[in-house]
mmCIF file of C-alpha atoms and ligand atoms in Angstrom:
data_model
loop_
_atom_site.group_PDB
_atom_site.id
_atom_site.type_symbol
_atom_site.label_atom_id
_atom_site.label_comp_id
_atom_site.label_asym_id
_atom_site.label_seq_id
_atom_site.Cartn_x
_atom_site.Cartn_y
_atom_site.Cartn_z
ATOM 1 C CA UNK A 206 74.546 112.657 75.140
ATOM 2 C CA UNK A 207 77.740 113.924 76.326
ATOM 3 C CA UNK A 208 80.913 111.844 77.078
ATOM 4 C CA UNK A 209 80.659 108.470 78.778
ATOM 5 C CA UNK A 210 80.672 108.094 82.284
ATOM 6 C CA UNK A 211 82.531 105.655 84.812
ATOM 7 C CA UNK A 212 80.785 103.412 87.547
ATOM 8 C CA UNK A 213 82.948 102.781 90.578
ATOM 9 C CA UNK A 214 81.783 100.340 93.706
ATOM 10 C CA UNK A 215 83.376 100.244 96.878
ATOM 11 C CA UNK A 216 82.235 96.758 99.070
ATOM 12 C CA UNK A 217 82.558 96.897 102.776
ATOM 13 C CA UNK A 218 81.653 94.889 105.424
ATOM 14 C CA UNK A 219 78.902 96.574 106.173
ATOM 15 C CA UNK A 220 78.336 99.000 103.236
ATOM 16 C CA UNK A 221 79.212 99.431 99.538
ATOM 17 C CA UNK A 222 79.267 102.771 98.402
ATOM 18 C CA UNK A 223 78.621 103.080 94.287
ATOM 19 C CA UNK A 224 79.061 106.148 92.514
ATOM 20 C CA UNK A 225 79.070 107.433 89.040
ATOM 21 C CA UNK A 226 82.184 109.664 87.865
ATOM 22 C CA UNK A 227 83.276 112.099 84.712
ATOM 23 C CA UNK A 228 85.997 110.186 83.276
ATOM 24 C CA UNK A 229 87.831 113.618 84.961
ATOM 25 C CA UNK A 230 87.374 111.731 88.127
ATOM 26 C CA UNK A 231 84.298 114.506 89.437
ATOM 27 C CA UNK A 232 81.828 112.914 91.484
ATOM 28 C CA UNK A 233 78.558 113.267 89.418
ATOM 29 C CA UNK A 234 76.456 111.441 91.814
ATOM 30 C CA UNK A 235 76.760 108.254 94.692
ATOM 31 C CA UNK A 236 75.185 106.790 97.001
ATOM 32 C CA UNK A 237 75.285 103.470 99.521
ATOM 33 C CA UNK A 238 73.202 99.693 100.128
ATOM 34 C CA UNK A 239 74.057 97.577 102.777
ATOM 35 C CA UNK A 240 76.122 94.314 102.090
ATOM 36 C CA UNK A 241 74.226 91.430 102.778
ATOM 37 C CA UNK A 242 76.804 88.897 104.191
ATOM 38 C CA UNK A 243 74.006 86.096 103.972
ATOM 39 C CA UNK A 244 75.139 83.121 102.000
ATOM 40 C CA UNK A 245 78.291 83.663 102.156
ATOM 41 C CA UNK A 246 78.001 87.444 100.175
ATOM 42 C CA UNK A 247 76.718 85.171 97.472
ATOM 43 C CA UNK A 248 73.695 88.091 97.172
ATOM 44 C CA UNK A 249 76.622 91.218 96.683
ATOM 45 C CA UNK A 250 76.635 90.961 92.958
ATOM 46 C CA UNK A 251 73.294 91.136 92.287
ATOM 47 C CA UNK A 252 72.526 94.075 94.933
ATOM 48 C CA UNK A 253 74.784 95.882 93.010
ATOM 49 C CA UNK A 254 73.621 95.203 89.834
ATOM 50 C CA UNK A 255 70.413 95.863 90.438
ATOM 51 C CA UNK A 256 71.200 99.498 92.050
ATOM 52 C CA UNK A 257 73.427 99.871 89.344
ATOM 53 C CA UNK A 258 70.868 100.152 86.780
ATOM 54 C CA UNK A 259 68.029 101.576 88.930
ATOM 55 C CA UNK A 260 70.299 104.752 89.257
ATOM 56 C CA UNK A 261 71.452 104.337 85.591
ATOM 57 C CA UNK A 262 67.635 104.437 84.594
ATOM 58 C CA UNK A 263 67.082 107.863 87.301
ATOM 59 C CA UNK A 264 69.139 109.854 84.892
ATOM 60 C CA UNK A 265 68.310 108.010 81.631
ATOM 61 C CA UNK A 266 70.870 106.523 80.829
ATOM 62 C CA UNK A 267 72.241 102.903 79.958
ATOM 63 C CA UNK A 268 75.041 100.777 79.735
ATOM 64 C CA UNK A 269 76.088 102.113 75.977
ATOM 65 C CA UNK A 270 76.728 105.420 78.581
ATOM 66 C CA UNK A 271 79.160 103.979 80.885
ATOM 67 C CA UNK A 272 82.804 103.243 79.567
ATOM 68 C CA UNK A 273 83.374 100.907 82.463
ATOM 69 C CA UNK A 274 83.177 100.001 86.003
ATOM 70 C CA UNK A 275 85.847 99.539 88.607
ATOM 71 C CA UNK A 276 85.486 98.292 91.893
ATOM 72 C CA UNK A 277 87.710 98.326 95.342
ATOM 73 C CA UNK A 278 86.991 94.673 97.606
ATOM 74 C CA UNK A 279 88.396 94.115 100.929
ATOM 75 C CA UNK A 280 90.970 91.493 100.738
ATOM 76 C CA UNK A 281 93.947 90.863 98.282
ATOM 77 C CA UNK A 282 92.668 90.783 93.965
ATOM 78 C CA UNK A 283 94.386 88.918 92.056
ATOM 79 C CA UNK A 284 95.149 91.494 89.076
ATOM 80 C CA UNK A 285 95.104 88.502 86.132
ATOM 81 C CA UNK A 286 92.516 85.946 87.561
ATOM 82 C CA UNK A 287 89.730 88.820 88.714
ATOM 83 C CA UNK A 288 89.401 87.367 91.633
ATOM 84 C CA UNK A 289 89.801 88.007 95.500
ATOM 85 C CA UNK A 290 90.585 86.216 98.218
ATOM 86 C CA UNK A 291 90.603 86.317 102.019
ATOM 87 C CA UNK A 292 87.213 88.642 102.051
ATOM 88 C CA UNK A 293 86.007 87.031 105.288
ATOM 89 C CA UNK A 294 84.289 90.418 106.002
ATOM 90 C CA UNK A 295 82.103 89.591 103.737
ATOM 91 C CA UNK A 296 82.280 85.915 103.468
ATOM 92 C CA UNK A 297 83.423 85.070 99.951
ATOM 93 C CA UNK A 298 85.351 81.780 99.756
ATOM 94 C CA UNK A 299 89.065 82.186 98.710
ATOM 95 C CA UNK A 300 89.675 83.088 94.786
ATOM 96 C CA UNK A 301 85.616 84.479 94.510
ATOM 97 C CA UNK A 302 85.753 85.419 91.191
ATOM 98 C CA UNK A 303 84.173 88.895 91.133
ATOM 99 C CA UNK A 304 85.331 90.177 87.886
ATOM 100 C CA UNK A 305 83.594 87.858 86.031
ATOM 101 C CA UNK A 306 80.164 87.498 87.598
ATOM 102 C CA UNK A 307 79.937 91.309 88.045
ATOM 103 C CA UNK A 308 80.608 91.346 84.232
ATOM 104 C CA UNK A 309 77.842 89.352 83.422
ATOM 105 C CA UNK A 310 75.893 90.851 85.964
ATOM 106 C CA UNK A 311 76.757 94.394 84.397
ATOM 107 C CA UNK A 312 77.375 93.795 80.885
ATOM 108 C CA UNK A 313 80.308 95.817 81.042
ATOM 109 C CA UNK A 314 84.267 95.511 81.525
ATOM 110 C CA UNK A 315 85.287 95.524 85.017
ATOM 111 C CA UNK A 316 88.118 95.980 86.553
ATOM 112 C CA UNK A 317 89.081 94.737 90.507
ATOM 113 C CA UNK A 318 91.777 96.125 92.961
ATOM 114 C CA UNK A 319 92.201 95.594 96.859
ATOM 115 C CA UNK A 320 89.899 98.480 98.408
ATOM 116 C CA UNK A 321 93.325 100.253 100.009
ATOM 117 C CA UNK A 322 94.987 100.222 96.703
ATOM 118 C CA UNK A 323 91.572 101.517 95.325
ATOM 119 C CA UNK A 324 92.242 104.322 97.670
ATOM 120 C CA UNK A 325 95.444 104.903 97.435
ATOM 121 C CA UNK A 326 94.187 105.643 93.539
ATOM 122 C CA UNK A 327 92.117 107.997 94.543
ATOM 123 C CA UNK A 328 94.190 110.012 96.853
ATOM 124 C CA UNK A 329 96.505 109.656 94.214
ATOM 125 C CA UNK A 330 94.320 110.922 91.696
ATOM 126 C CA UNK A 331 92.089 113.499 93.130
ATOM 127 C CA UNK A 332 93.418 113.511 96.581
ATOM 128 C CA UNK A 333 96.788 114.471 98.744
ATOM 129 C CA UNK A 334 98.427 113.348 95.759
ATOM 130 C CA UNK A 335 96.865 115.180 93.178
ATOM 131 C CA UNK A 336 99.970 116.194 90.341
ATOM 132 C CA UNK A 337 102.056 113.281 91.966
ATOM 133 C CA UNK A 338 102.442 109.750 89.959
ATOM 134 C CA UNK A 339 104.449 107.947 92.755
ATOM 135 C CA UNK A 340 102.399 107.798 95.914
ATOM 136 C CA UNK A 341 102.147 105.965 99.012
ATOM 137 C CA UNK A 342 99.250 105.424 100.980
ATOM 138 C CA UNK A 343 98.849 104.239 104.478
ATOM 139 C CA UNK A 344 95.313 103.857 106.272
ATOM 140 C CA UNK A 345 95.877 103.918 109.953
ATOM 141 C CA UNK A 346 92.082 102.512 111.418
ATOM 142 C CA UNK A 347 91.197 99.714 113.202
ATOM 143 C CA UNK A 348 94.545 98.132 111.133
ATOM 144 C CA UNK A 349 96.490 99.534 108.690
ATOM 145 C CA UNK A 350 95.890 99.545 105.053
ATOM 146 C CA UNK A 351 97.804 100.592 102.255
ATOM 147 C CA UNK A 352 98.709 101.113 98.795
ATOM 148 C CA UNK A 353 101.684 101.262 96.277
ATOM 149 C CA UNK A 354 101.592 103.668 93.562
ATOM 150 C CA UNK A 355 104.609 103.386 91.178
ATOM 151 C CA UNK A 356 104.308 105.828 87.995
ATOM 152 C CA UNK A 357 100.216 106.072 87.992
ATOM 153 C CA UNK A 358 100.170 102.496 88.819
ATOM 154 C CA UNK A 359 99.339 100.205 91.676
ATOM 155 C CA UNK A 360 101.952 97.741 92.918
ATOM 156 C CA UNK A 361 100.195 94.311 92.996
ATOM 157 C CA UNK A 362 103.021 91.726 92.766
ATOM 158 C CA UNK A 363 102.609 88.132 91.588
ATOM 159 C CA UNK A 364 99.343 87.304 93.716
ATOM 160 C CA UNK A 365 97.927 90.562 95.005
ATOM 161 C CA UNK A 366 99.483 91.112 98.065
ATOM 162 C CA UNK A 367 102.144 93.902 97.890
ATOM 163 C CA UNK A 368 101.003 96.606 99.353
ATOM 164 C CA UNK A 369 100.474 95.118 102.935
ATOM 165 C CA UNK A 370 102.279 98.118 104.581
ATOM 166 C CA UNK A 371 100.270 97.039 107.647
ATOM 167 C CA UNK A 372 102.934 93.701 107.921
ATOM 168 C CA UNK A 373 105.452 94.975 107.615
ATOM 169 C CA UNK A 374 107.403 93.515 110.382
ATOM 170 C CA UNK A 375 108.979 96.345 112.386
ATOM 171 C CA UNK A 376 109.389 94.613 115.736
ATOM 172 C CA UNK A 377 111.591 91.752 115.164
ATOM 173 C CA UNK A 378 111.445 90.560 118.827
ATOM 174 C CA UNK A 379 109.531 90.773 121.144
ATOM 175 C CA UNK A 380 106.610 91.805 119.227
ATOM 176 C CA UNK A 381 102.647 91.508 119.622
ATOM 177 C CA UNK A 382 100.656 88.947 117.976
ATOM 178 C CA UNK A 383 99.163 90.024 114.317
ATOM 179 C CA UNK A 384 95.879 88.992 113.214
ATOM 180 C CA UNK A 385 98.261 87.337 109.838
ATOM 181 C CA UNK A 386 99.725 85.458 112.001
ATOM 182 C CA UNK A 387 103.107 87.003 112.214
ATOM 183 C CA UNK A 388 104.498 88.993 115.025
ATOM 184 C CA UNK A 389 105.632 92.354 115.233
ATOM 185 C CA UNK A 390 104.025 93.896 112.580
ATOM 186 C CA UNK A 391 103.238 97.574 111.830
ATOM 187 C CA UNK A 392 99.425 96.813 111.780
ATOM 188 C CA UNK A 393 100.114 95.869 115.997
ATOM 189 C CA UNK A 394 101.679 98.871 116.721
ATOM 190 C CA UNK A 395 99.893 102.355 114.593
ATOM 191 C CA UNK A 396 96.552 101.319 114.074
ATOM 192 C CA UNK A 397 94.218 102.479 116.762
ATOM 193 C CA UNK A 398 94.350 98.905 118.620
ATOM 194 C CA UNK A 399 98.286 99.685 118.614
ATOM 195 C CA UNK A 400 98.448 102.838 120.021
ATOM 196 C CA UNK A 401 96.159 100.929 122.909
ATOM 197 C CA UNK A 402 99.073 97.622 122.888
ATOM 198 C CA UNK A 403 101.436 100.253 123.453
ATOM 199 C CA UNK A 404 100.052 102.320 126.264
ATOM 200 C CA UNK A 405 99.178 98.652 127.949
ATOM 201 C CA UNK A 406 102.675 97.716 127.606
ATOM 202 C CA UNK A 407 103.751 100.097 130.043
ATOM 203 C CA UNK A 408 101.148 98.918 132.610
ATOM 204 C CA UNK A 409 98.367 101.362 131.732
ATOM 205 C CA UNK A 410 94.873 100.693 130.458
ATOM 206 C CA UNK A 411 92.908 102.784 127.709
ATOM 207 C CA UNK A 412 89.266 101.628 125.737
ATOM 208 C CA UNK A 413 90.455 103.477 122.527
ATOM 209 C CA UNK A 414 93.281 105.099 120.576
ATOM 210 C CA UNK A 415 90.912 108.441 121.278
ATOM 211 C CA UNK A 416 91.575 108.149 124.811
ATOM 212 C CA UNK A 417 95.516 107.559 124.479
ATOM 213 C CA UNK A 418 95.455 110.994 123.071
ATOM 214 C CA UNK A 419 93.377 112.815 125.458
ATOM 215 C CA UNK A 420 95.738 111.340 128.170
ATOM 216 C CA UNK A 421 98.899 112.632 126.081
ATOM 217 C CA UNK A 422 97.306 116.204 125.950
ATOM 218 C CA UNK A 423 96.698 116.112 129.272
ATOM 219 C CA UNK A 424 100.247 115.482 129.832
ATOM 220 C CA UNK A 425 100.735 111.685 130.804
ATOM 221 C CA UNK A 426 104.096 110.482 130.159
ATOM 222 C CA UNK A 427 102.737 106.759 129.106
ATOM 223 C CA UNK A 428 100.246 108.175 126.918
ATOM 224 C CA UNK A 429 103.085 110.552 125.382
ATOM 225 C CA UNK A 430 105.596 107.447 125.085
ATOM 226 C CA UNK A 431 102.966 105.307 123.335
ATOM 227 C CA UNK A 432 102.414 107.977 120.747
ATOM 228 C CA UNK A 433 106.171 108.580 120.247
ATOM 229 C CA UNK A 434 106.712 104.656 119.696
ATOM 230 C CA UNK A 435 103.760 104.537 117.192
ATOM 231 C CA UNK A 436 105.246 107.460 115.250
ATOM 232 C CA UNK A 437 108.530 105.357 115.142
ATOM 233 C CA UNK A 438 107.717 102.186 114.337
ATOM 234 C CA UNK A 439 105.053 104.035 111.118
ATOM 235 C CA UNK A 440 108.620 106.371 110.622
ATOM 236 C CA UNK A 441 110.728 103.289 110.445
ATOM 237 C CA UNK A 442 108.246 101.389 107.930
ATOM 238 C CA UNK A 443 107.619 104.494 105.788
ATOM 239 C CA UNK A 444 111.675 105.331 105.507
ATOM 240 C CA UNK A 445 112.099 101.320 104.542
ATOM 241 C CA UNK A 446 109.268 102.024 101.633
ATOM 242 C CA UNK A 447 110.420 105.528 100.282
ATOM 243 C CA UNK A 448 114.067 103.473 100.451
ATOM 244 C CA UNK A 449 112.540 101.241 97.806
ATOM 245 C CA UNK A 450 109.712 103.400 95.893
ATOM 246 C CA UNK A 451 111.189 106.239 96.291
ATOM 247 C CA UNK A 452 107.788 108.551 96.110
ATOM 248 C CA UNK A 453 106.889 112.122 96.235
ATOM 249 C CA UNK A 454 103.973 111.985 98.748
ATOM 250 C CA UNK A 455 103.490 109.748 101.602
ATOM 251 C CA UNK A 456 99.527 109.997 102.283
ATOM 252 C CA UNK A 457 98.431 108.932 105.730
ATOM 253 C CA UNK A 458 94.567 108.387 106.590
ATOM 254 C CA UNK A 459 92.354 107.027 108.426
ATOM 255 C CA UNK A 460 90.955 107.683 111.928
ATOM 256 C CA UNK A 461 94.128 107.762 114.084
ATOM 257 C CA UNK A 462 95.096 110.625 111.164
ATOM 258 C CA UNK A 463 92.534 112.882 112.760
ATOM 259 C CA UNK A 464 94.944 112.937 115.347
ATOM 260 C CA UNK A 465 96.658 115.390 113.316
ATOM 261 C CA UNK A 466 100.050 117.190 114.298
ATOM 262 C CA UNK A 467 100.241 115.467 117.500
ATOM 263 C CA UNK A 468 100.890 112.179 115.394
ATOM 264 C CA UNK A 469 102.230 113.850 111.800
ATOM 265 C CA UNK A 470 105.219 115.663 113.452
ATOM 266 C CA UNK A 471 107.087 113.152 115.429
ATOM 267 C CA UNK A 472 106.193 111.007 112.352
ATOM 268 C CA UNK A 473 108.324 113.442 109.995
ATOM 269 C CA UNK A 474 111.305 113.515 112.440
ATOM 270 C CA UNK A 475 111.585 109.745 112.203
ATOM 271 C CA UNK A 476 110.807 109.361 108.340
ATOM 272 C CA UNK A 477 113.715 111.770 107.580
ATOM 273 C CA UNK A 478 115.829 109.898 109.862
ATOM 274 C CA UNK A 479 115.233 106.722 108.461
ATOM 275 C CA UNK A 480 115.055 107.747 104.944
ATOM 276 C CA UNK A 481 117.840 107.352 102.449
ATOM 277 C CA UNK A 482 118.503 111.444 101.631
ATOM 278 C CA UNK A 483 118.380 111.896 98.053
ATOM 279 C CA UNK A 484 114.985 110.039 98.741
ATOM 280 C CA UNK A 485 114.213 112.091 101.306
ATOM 281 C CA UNK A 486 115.000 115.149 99.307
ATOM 282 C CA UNK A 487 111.687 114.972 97.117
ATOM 283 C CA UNK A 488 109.278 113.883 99.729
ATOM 284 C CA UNK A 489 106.650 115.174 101.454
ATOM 285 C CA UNK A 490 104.372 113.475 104.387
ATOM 286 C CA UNK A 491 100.828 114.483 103.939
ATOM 287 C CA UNK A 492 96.883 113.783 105.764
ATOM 288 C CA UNK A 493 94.574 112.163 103.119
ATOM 289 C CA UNK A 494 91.904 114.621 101.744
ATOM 290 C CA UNK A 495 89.131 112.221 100.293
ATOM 291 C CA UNK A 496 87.548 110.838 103.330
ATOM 292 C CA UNK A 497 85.361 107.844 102.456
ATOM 293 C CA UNK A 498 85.215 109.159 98.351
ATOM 294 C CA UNK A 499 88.721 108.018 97.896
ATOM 295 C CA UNK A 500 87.864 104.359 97.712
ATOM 296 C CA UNK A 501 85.032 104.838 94.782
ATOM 297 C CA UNK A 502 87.796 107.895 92.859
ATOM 298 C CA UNK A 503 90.735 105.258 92.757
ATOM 299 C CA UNK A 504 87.655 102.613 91.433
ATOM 300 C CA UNK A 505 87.165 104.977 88.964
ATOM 301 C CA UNK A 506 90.533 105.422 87.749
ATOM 302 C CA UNK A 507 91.341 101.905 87.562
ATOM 303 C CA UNK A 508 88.621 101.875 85.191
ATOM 304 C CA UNK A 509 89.538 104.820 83.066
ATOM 305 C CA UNK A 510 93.171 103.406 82.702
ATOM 306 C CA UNK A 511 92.530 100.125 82.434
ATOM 307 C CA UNK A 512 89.896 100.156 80.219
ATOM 308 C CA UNK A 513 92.192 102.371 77.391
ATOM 309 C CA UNK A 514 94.919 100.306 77.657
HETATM 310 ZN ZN1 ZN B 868 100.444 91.022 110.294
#
């Protein structure tokens, strides 16, 4: 038996993706269950305990073979307590304390982070980032997600919730209403609901972020305006972050990414003009390579680093 391996989850609202890693961070093998949001998740645990070892037995194998297991949750972990709160995806009450039952449910050391951080990890890790130790990763989907990296490690702050690139307040009047509760913030603006708030503001209608695009392409000046305040506002957050961070790689993902150059180069104009210079002098913007595999790779990682140190 060669070296140990590392088990990484990934819970969704709709899927968790597990997979078993080198300690290199190489995908040896994964795979998906569905999350059964029935009492309250109370089932998640054991779902993934008991595919956990069902694939552990496949290659025969058992626990004395994994070094430890790290898993990415939707909603902000608190680093010290193990737990996580505001999953409502999923239903877990506030503070569900998912390091410990998966511990006992695993028998081995595991180690939680926010599922954007998780990815941020990855990308980090294996991704966009690969060779870079200060990284920062922002998810534009239906919100916006992201994640800290400071010198190989995630930025959690006191109670998990650094990191919320997403709201970060970047219209300071005037702005739309965020699902937080705030106003203005990025997540209302770049995330594929935004790009729609934005087109609407000017008195035009669109079912999708998709469609926002096509009608930029196709050369409406709405459509075009919307895109050029999205870049903005994501410019003007980004600058403000690299201002404090000061990174080498800005990652951006997620399905308003796929957008591609359209997005991406109005995005570097305003990230070099709102970025301090000598901060601006190391830093590059890049599109997030891992896909869905960056969530379960920056799992891993936690694992490996946090179960050596
Ligand atoms: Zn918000």
């Amino acid at each position: 038996m060669g070296e140990k391996r590392l088990a990484a989850f990934d819970i969704g609202g709709t899927s968790i993706k597990l997979a078993f890693l080198t300690t290199e961070g190489e995908i040896i093998r994964k795979w998906s269950i569905p999350t059964d949001r029935t009492d309250n998740g109370s089932r998640i645990v054991t779902d993934i305990a008991r595919s956990f070892y069902k694939e552990l037995e496949i290659d025969g194998l058992t626990t004395a073979n994994v070094l430890a297991a790290g898993v990415g949750a939707p909603g902000p972990a608190d680093p010290i307590e193990g737990t996580i709160s505001g999953a409502v995806n999923i239903g877990w009450p506030n503070g569900y304390p998912l390091k410990k039952l998966l511990e006992e449910a695993i028998e081995l050391p595991v180690f939680i982070e926010n599922d954007a951080n998780c990815a941020a990890l990855g990308e980090m890790w294996k991704g966009a980032g690969s060779g870079a130790t200060d990284v920062v990763c922002v998810t534009l989907g239906t919100g916006v997600g992201g994640g800290v990296v400071s010198k190989g490690m995630i930025i959690t702050g006191v109670n998990g919730s650094a990191g919320e690139i997403g709201h970060i307040t970047v219209m300071p009047e005037n702005g739309f209403y965020c699902n937080c509760g705030k106003h203005g913030c990025l997540e209302t603006v770049a995330s594929a609901t935004g790009i729609v708030n934005l087109y609407k503001q000017q008195g035009k209608d669109a079912p999708d972020a998709r469609t926002v695009f096509q009608h930029a392409a196709a050369g409406d000046k709405a459509a075009q305006y919307a895109i050029d305040r999205c870049a903005f506002y994501l410019g003007l957050a980004i600058g403000n972050i690299a201002n404090i961070v000061n990174p080498a790689k800005i990652v951006v993902g997620g399905g308003v990414s796929e957008a591609g150059e359209t997005l991406l180069k109005p995005l570097k104009e305003y990230v070099g003009h709102f970025t301090f210079p000598r901060a601006m002098d190391v830093l590059t913007i890049e599109k997030a390579q891992l896909g869905n595999d960056a969530g379960v790779i920056g799992a891993a990682y936690l694992a490996k680093v946090m179960s050596v140190s």
